[in-house]
PDB file of C-alpha atoms and ligand atoms in Angstrom:
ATOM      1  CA  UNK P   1      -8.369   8.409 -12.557  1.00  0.00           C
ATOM      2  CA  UNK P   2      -7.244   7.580 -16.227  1.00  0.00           C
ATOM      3  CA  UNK P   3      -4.038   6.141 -16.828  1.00  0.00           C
ATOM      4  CA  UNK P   4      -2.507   9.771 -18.123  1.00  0.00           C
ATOM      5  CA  UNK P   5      -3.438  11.281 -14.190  1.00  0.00           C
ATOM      6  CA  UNK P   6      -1.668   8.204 -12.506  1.00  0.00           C
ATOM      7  CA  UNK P   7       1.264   8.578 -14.654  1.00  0.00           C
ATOM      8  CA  UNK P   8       1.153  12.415 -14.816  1.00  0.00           C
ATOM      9  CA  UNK P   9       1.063  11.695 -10.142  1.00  0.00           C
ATOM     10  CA  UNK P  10       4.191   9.161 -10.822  1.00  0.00           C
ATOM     11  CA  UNK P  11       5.947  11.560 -12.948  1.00  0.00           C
ATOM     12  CA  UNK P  12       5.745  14.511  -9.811  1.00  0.00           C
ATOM     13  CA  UNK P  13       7.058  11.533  -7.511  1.00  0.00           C
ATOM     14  CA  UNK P  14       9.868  11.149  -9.388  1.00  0.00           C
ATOM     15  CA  UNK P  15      10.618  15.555  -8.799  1.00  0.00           C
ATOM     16  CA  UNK P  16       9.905  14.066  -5.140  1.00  0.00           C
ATOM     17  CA  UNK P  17      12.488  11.399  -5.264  1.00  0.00           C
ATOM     18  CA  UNK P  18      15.102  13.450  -6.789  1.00  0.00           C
ATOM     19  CA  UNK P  19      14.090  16.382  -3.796  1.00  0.00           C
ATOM     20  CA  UNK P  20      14.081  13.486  -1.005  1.00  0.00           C
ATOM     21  CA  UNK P  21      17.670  12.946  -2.114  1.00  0.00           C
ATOM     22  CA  UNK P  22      18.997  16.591  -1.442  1.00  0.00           C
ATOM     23  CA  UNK P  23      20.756  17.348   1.504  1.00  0.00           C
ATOM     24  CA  UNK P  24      17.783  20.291   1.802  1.00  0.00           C
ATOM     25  CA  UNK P  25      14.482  18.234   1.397  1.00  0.00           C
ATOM     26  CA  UNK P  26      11.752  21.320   2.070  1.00  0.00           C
ATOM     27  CA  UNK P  27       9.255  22.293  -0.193  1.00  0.00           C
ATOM     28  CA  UNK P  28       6.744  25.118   0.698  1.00  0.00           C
ATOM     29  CA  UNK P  29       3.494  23.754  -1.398  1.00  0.00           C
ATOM     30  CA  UNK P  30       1.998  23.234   2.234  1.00  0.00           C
ATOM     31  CA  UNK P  31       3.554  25.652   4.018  1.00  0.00           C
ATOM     32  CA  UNK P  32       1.373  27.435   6.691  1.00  0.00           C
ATOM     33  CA  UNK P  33      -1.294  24.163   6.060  1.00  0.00           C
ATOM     34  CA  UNK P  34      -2.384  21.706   8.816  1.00  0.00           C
ATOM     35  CA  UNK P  35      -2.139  17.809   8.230  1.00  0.00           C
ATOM     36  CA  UNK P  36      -3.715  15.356  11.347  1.00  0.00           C
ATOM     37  CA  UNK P  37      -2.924  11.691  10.606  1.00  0.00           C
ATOM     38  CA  UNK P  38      -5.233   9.616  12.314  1.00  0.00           C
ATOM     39  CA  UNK P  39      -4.423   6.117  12.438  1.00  0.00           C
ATOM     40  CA  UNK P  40      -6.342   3.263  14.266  1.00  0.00           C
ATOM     41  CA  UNK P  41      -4.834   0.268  13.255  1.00  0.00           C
ATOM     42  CA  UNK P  42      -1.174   0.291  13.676  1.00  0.00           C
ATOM     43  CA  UNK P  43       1.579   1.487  11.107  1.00  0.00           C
ATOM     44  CA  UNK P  44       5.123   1.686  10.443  1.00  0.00           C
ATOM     45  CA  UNK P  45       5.826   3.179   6.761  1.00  0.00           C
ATOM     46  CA  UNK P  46       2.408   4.696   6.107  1.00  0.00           C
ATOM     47  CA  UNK P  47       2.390   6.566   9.206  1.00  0.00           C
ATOM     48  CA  UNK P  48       5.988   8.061   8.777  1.00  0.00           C
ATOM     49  CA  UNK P  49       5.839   8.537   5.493  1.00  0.00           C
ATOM     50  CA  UNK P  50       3.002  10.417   5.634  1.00  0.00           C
ATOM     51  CA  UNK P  51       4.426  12.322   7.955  1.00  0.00           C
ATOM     52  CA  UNK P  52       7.584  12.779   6.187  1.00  0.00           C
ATOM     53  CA  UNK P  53       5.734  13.682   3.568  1.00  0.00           C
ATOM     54  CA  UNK P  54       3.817  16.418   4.958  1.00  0.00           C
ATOM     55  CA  UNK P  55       6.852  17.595   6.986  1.00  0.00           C
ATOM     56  CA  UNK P  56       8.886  17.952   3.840  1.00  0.00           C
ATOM     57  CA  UNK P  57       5.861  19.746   2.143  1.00  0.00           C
ATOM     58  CA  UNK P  58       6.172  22.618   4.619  1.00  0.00           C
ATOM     59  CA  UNK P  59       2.959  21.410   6.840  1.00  0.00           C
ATOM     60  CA  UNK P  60       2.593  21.586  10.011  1.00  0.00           C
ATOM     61  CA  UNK P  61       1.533  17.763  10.609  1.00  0.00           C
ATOM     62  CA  UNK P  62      -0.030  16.314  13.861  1.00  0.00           C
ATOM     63  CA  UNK P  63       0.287  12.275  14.712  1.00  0.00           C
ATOM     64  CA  UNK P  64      -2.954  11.566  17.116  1.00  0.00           C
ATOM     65  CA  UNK P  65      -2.431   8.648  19.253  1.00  0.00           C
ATOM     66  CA  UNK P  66      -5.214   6.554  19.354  1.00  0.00           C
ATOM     67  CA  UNK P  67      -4.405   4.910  22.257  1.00  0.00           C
ATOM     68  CA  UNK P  68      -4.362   8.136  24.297  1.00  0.00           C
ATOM     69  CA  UNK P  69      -7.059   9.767  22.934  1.00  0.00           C
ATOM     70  CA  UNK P  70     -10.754   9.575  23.703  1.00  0.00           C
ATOM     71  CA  UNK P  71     -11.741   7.185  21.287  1.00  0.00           C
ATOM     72  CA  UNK P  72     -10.205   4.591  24.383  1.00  0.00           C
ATOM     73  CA  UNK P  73     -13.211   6.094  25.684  1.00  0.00           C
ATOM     74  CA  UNK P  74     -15.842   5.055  23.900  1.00  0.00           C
ATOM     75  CA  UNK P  75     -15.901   8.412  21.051  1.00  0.00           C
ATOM     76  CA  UNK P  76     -17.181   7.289  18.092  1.00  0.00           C
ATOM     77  CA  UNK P  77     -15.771   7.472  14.828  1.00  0.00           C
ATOM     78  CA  UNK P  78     -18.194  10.730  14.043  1.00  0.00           C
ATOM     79  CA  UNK P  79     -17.777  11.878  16.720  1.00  0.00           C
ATOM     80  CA  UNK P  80     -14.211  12.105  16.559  1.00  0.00           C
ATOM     81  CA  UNK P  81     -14.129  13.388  12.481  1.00  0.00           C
ATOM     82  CA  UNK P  82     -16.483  15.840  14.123  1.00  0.00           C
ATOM     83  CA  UNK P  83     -14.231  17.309  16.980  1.00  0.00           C
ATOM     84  CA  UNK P  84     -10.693  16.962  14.175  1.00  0.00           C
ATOM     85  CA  UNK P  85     -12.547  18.939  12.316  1.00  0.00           C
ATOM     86  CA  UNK P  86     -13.716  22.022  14.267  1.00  0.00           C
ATOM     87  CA  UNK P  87      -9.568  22.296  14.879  1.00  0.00           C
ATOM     88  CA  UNK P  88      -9.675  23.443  11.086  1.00  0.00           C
ATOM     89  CA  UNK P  89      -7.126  21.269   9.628  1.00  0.00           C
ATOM     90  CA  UNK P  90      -6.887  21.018   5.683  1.00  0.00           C
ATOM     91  CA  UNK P  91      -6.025  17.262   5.274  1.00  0.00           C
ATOM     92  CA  UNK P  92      -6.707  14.404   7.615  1.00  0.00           C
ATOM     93  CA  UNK P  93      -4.595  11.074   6.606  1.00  0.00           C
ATOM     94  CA  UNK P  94      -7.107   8.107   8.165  1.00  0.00           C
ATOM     95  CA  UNK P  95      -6.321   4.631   8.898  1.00  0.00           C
ATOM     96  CA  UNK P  96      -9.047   2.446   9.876  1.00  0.00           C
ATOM     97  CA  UNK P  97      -9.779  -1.595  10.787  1.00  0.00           C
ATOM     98  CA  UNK P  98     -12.970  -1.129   8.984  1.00  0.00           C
ATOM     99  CA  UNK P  99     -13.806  -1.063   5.576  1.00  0.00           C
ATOM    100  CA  UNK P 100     -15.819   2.314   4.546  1.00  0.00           C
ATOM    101  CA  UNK P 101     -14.672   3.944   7.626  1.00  0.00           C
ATOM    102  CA  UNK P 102     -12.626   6.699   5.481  1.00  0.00           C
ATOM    103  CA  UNK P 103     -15.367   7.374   3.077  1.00  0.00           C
ATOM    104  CA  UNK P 104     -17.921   8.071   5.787  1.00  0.00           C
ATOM    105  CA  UNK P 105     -15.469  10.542   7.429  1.00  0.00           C
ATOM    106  CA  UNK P 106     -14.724  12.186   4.551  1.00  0.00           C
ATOM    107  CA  UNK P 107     -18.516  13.254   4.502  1.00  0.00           C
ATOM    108  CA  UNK P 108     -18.506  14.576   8.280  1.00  0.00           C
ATOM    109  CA  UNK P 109     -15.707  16.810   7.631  1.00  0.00           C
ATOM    110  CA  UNK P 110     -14.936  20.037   5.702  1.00  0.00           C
ATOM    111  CA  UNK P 111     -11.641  18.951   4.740  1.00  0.00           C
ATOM    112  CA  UNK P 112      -9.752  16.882   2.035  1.00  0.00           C
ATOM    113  CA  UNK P 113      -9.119  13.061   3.294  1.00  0.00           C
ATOM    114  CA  UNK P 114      -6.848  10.866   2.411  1.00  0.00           C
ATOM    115  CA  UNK P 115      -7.108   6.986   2.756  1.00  0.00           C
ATOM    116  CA  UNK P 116      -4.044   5.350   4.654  1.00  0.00           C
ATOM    117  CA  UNK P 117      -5.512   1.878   4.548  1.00  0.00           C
ATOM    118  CA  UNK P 118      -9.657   1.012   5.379  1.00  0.00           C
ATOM    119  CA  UNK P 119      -9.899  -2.588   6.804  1.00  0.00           C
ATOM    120  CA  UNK P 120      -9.295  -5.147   3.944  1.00  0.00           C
ATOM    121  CA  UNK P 121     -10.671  -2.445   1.325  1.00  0.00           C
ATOM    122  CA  UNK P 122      -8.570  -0.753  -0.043  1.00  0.00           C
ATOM    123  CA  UNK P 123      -4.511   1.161   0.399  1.00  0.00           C
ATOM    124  CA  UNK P 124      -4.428   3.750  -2.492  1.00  0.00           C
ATOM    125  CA  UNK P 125      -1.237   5.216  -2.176  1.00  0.00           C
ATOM    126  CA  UNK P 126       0.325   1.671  -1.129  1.00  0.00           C
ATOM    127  CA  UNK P 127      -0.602   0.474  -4.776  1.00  0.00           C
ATOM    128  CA  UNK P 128       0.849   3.929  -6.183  1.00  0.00           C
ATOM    129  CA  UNK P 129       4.347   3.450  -4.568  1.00  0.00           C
ATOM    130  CA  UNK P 130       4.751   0.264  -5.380  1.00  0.00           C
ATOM    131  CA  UNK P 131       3.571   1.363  -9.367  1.00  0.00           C
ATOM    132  CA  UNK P 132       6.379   3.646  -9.148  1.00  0.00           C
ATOM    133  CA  UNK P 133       8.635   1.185  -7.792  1.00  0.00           C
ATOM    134  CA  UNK P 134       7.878  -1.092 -10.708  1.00  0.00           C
ATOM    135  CA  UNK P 135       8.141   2.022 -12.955  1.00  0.00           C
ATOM    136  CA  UNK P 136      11.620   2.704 -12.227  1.00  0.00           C
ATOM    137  CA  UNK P 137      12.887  -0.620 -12.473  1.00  0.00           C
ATOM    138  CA  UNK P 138      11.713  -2.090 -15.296  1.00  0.00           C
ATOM    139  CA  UNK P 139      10.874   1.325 -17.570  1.00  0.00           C
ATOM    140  CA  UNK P 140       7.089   0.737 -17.688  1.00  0.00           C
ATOM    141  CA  UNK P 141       4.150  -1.398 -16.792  1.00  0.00           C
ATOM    142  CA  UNK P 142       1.791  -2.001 -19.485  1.00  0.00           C
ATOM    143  CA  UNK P 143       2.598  -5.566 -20.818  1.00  0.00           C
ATOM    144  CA  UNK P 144       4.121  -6.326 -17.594  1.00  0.00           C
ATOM    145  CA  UNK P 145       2.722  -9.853 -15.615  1.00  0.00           C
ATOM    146  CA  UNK P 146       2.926  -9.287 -11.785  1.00  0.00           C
ATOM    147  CA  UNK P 147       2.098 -12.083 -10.042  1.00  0.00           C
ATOM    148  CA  UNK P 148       0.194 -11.475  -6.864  1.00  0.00           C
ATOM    149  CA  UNK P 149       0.476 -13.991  -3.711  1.00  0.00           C
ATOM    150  CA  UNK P 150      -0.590 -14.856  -0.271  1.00  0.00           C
ATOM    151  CA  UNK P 151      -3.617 -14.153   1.945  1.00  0.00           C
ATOM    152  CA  UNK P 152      -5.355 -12.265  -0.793  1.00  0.00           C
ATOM    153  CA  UNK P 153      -8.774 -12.276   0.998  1.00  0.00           C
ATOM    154  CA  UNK P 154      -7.560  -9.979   4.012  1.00  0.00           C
ATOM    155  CA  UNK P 155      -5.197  -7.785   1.416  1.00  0.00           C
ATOM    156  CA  UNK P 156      -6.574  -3.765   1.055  1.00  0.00           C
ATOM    157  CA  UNK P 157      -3.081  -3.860  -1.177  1.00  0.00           C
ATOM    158  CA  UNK P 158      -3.808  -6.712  -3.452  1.00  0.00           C
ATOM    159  CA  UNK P 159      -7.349  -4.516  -3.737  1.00  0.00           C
ATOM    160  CA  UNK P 160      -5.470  -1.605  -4.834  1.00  0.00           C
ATOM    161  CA  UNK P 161      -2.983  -3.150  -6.922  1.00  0.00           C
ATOM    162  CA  UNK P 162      -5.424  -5.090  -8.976  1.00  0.00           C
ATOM    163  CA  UNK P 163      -7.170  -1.886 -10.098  1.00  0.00           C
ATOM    164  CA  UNK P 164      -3.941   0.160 -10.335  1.00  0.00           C
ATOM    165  CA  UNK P 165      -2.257  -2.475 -12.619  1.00  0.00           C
ATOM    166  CA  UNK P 166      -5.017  -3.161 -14.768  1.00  0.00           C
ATOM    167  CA  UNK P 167      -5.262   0.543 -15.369  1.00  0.00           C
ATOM    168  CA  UNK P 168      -2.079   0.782 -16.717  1.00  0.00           C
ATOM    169  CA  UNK P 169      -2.419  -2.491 -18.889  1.00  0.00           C
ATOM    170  CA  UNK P 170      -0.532  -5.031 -16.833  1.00  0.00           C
ATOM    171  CA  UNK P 171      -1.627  -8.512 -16.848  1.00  0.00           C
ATOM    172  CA  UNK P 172      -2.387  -9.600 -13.154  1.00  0.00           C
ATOM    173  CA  UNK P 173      -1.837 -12.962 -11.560  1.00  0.00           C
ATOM    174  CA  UNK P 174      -3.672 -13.845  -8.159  1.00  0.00           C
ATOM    175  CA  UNK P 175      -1.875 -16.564  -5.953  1.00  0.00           C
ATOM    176  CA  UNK P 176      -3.598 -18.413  -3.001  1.00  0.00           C
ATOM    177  CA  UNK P 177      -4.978 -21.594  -1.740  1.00  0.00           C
ATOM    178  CA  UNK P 178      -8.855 -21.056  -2.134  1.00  0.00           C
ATOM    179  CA  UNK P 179      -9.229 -20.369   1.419  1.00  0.00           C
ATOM    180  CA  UNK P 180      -7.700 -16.997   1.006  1.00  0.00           C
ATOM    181  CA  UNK P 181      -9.540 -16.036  -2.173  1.00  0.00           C
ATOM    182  CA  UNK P 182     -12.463 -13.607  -1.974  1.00  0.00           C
ATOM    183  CA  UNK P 183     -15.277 -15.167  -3.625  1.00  0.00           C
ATOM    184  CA  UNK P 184     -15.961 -13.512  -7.135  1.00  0.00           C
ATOM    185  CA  UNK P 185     -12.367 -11.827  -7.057  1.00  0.00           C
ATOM    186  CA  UNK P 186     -12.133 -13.239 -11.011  1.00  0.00           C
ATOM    187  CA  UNK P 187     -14.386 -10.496 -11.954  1.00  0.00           C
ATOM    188  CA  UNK P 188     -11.515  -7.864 -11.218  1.00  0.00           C
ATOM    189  CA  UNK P 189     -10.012  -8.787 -14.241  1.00  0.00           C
ATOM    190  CA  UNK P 190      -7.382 -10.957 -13.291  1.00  0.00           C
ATOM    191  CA  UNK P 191      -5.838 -14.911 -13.370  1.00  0.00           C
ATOM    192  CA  UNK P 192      -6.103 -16.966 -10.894  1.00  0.00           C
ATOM    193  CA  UNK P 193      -3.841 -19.830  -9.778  1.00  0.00           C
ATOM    194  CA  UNK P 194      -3.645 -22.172  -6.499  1.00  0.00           C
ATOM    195  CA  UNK P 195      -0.235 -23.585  -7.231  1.00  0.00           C
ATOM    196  CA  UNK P 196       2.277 -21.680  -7.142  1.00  0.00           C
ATOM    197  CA  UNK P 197       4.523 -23.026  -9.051  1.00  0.00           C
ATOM    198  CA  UNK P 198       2.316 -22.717 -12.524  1.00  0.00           C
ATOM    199  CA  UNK P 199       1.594 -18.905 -10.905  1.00  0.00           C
ATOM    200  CA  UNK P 200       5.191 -17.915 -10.902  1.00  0.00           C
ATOM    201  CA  UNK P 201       5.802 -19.003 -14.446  1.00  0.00           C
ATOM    202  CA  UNK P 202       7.450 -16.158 -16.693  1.00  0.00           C
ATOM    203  CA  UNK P 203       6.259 -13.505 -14.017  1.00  0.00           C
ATOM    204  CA  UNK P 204       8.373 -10.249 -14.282  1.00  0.00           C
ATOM    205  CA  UNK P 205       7.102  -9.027 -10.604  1.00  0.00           C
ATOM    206  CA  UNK P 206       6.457 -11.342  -7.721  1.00  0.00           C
ATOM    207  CA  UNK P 207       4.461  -9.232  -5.427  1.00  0.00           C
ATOM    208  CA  UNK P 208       4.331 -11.242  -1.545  1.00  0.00           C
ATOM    209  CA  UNK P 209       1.655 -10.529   0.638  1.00  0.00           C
ATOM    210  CA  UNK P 210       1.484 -11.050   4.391  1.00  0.00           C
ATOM    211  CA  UNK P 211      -0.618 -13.881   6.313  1.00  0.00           C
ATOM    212  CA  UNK P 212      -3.203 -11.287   7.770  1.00  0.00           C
ATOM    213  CA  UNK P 213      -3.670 -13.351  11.367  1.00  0.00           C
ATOM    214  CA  UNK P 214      -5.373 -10.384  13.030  1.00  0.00           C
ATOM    215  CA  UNK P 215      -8.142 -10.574  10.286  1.00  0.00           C
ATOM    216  CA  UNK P 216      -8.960 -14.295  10.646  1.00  0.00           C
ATOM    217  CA  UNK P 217     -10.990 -14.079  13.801  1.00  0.00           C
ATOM    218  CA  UNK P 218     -10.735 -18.467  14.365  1.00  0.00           C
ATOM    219  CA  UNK P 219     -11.039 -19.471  10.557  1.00  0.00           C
ATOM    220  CA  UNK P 220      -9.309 -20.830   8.730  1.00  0.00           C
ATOM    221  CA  UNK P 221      -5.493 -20.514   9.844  1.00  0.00           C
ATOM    222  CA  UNK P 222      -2.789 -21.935   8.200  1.00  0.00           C
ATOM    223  CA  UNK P 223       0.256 -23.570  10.367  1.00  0.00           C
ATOM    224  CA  UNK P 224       3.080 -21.059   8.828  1.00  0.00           C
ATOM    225  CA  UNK P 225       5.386 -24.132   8.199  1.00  0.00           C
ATOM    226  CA  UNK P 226       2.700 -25.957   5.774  1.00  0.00           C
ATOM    227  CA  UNK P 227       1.835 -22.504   4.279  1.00  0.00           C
ATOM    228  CA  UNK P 228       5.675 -22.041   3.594  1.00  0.00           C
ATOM    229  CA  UNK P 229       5.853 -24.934   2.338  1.00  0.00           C
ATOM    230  CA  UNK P 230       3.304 -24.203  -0.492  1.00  0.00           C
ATOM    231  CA  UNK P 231       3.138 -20.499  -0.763  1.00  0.00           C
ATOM    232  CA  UNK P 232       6.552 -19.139   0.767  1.00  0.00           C
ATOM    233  CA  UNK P 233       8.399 -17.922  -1.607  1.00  0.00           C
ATOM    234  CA  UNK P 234      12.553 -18.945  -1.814  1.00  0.00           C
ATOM    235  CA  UNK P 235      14.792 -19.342  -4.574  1.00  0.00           C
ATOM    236  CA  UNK P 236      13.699 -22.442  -5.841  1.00  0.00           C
ATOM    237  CA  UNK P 237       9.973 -21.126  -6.752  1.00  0.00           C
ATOM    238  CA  UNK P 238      11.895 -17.744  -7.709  1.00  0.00           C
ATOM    239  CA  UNK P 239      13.247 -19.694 -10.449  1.00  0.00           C
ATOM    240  CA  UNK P 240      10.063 -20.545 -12.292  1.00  0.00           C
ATOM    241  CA  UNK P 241       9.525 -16.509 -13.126  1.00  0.00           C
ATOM    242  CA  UNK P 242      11.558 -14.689 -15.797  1.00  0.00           C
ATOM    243  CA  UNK P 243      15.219 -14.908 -14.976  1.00  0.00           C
ATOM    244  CA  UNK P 244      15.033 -11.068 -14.102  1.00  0.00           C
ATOM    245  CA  UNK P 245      12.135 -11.120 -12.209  1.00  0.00           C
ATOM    246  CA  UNK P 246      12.203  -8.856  -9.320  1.00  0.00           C
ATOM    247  CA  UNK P 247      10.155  -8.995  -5.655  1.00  0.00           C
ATOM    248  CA  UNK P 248       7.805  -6.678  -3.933  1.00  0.00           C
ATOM    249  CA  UNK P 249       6.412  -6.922  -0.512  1.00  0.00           C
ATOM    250  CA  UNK P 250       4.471  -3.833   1.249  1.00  0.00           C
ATOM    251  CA  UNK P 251       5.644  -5.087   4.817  1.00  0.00           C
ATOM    252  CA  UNK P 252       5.651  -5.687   7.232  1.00  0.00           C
ATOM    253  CA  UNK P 253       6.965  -8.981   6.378  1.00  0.00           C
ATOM    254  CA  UNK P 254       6.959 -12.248   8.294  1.00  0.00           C
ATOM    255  CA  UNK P 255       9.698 -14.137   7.550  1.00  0.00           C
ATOM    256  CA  UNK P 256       9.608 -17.718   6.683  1.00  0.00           C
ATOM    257  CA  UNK P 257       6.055 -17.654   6.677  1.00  0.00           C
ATOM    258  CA  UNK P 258       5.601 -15.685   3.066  1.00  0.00           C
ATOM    259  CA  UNK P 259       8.609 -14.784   2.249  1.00  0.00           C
ATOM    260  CA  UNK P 260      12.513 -16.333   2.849  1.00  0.00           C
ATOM    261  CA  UNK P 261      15.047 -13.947   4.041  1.00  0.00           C
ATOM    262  CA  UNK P 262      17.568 -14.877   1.362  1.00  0.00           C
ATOM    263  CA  UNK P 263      14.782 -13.660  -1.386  1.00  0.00           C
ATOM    264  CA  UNK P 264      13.888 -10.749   0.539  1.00  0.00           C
ATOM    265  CA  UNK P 265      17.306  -9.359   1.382  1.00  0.00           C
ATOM    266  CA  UNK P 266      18.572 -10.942  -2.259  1.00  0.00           C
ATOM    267  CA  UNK P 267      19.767  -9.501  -5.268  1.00  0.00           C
ATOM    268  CA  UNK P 268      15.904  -9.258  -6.687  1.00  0.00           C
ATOM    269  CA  UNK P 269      14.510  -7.562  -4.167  1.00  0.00           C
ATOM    270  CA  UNK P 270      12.793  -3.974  -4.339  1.00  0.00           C
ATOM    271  CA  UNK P 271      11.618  -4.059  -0.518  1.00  0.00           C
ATOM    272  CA  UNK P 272      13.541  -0.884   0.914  1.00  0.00           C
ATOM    273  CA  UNK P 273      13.265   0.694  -2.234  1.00  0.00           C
ATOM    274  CA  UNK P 274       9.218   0.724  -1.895  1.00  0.00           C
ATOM    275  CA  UNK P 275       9.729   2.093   1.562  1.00  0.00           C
ATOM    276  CA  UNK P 276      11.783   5.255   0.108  1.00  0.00           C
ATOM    277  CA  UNK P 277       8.847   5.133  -2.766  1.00  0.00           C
ATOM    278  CA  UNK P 278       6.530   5.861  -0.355  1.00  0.00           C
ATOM    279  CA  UNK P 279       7.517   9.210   0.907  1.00  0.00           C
ATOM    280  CA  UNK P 280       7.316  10.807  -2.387  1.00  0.00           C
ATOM    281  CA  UNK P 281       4.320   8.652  -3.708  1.00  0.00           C
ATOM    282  CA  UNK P 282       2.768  10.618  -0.467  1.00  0.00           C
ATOM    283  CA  UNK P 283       4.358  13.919  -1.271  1.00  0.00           C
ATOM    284  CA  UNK P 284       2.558  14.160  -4.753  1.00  0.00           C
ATOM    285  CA  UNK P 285      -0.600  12.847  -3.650  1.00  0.00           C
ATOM    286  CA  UNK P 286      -0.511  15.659  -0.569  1.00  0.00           C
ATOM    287  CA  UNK P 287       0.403  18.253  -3.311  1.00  0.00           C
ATOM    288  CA  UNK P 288      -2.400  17.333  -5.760  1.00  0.00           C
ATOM    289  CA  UNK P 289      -4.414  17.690  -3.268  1.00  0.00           C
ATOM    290  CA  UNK P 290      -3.333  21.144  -2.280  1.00  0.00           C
ATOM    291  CA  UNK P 291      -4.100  22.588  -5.518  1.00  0.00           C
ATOM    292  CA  UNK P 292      -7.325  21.932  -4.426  1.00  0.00           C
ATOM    293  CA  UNK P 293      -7.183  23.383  -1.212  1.00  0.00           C
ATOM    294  CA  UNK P 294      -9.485  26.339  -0.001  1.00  0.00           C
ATOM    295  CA  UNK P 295      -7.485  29.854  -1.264  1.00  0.00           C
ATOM    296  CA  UNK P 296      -4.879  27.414  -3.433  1.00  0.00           C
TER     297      UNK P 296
HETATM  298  N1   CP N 301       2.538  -1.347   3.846  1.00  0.00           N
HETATM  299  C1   CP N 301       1.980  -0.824   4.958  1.00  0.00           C
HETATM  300  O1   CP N 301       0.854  -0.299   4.946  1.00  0.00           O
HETATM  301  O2   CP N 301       2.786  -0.872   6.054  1.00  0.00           O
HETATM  302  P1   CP N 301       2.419  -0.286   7.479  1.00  0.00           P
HETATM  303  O3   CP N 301       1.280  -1.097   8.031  1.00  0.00           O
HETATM  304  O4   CP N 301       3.688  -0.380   8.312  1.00  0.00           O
HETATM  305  O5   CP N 301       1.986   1.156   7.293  1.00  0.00           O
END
């Protein structure tokens, strides 16, 4: 996508935002269309806003439980694409632990897909809400420095970020102890820093990522205290980016481990509004898509 489609998708959140603020929410772009989010790995805001998002769009939208279903069975991933499929639905939303898992589905199926979140890949529409976010708050993003920080090697959103960012000319930061830094990662175009401290300095976003502890499989595993310590982010590190620098975390958060709860709930934080981003990031993405659709 060039920079003039992402904005151009941004721009028809914002008619989103303004809709999702009515009393009456519906629109009918989906109406008599059939939506299945599949989700693997669990979920909070993707999940519901994805289904708010289709809801709102007039779709009739289906939430499969897998933990009911017969992938507790054994049912492979194919397999499973395979059987969604022959139910004719004309989007499937897909979460998945592993990385790749949503493009190979996409080829077993007849219908568009979109990806919720593969393994530690990549979280399109996380990186779009969170654009938007920035968008709103600070008029634009080219020029911008957001400063990126935490357990970047297990992070699908500091993935998604980096390329969404740099695509719309903001200069990127990456924070982390070298532990939790993919090797090569400085070839995405972006700085990287293991203190903190120097990181934070003149940042206009501070963008918090969670300690991915289900991804570590006996590594490397930092105590939380210690990691706190360095790489938590309070008001005193706050300090050392510009004076109205404001704070972005995609949740869920752990607190006192990334992120303090003063500096989360504070005056410079953007958390709940990402949350409300995300429905109608989700909404314009489902409607670009259905101008795609079979008999659009
Ligand atoms: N940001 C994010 O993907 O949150 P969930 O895991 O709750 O969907």
């Amino acid at each position: 996508m060039s920079h003039l489609d992402i904005e151009a998708l941004l721009d028809r959140a914002e008619d989103y935002v303004a809709l999702s603020r009515q009393v009456e929410k519906k629109a009918a772009t989906l109406r008599g269309r059939t939506q299945i989010n599949l989700f693997f790995e669990p979920s909070t805001r993707t999940q519901a806003s994805f289904e708010l998002a289709g809801k709102r769009l007039g779709a009739d939208v289906m939430n499969m439980s897998v933990a009911s279903s017969s992938v507790k069975k054994g049912e492979t991933l194919i397999d499973t694409a395979a059987t969604l499929n022959a139910m004719r639905p004309d989007i499937i939303v897909v979460r998945h632990h592993a990385a790749g898992a949503v493009n190979l589905l996409a080829r077993k199926v007849g219908c568009s897909v979109v990806n919720a979140g593969d393994g530690a890949h990549e979280h399109p529409t996380q990186a779009l809400l969170d654009a938007l976010t920035i968008r709103r708050n600070k008029g634009r993003i080219q020029g911008l420095t957001v400063a990126i920080c935490g357990d970047i090697l297990h992070s699908r959103v500091a993935r998604s970020n980096i390329i969404l960012l740099n695509a719309l000319g903001a200069k990127v930061r990456l924070i982390a102890p070298t532990t939790l830094l993919p090797v090569g990662i400085e070839r995405m175009g972006v700085e990287i820093f293991t203190d903190m401290n120097k990181g934070l300095e003149g940042a206009d976003i501070v963008m918090m990522l969670r300690l991915q502890l289900e991804r570590m499989h006996g590594a490397f595993v930092p105590s939380p205290k210690e990691y706190f310590r360095y790489y938590g982010l309070d008001h005193e590190k706050l300090e050392r980016a510009q004076a109205d620098a404001l704070v972005m975390h995609p949740g869920p958060m752990n607190r006192g481990v990334e992120i303090s709860s003063a500096v989360a709930d504070g005056a410079q934080s953007l958390i709940r509004e990402q949350v409300e981003m995300g429905v109608a990031v989700r909404m314009a993405v489902l409607d670009a898509l259905a101008q795609h659709l079979p008999n659009a």
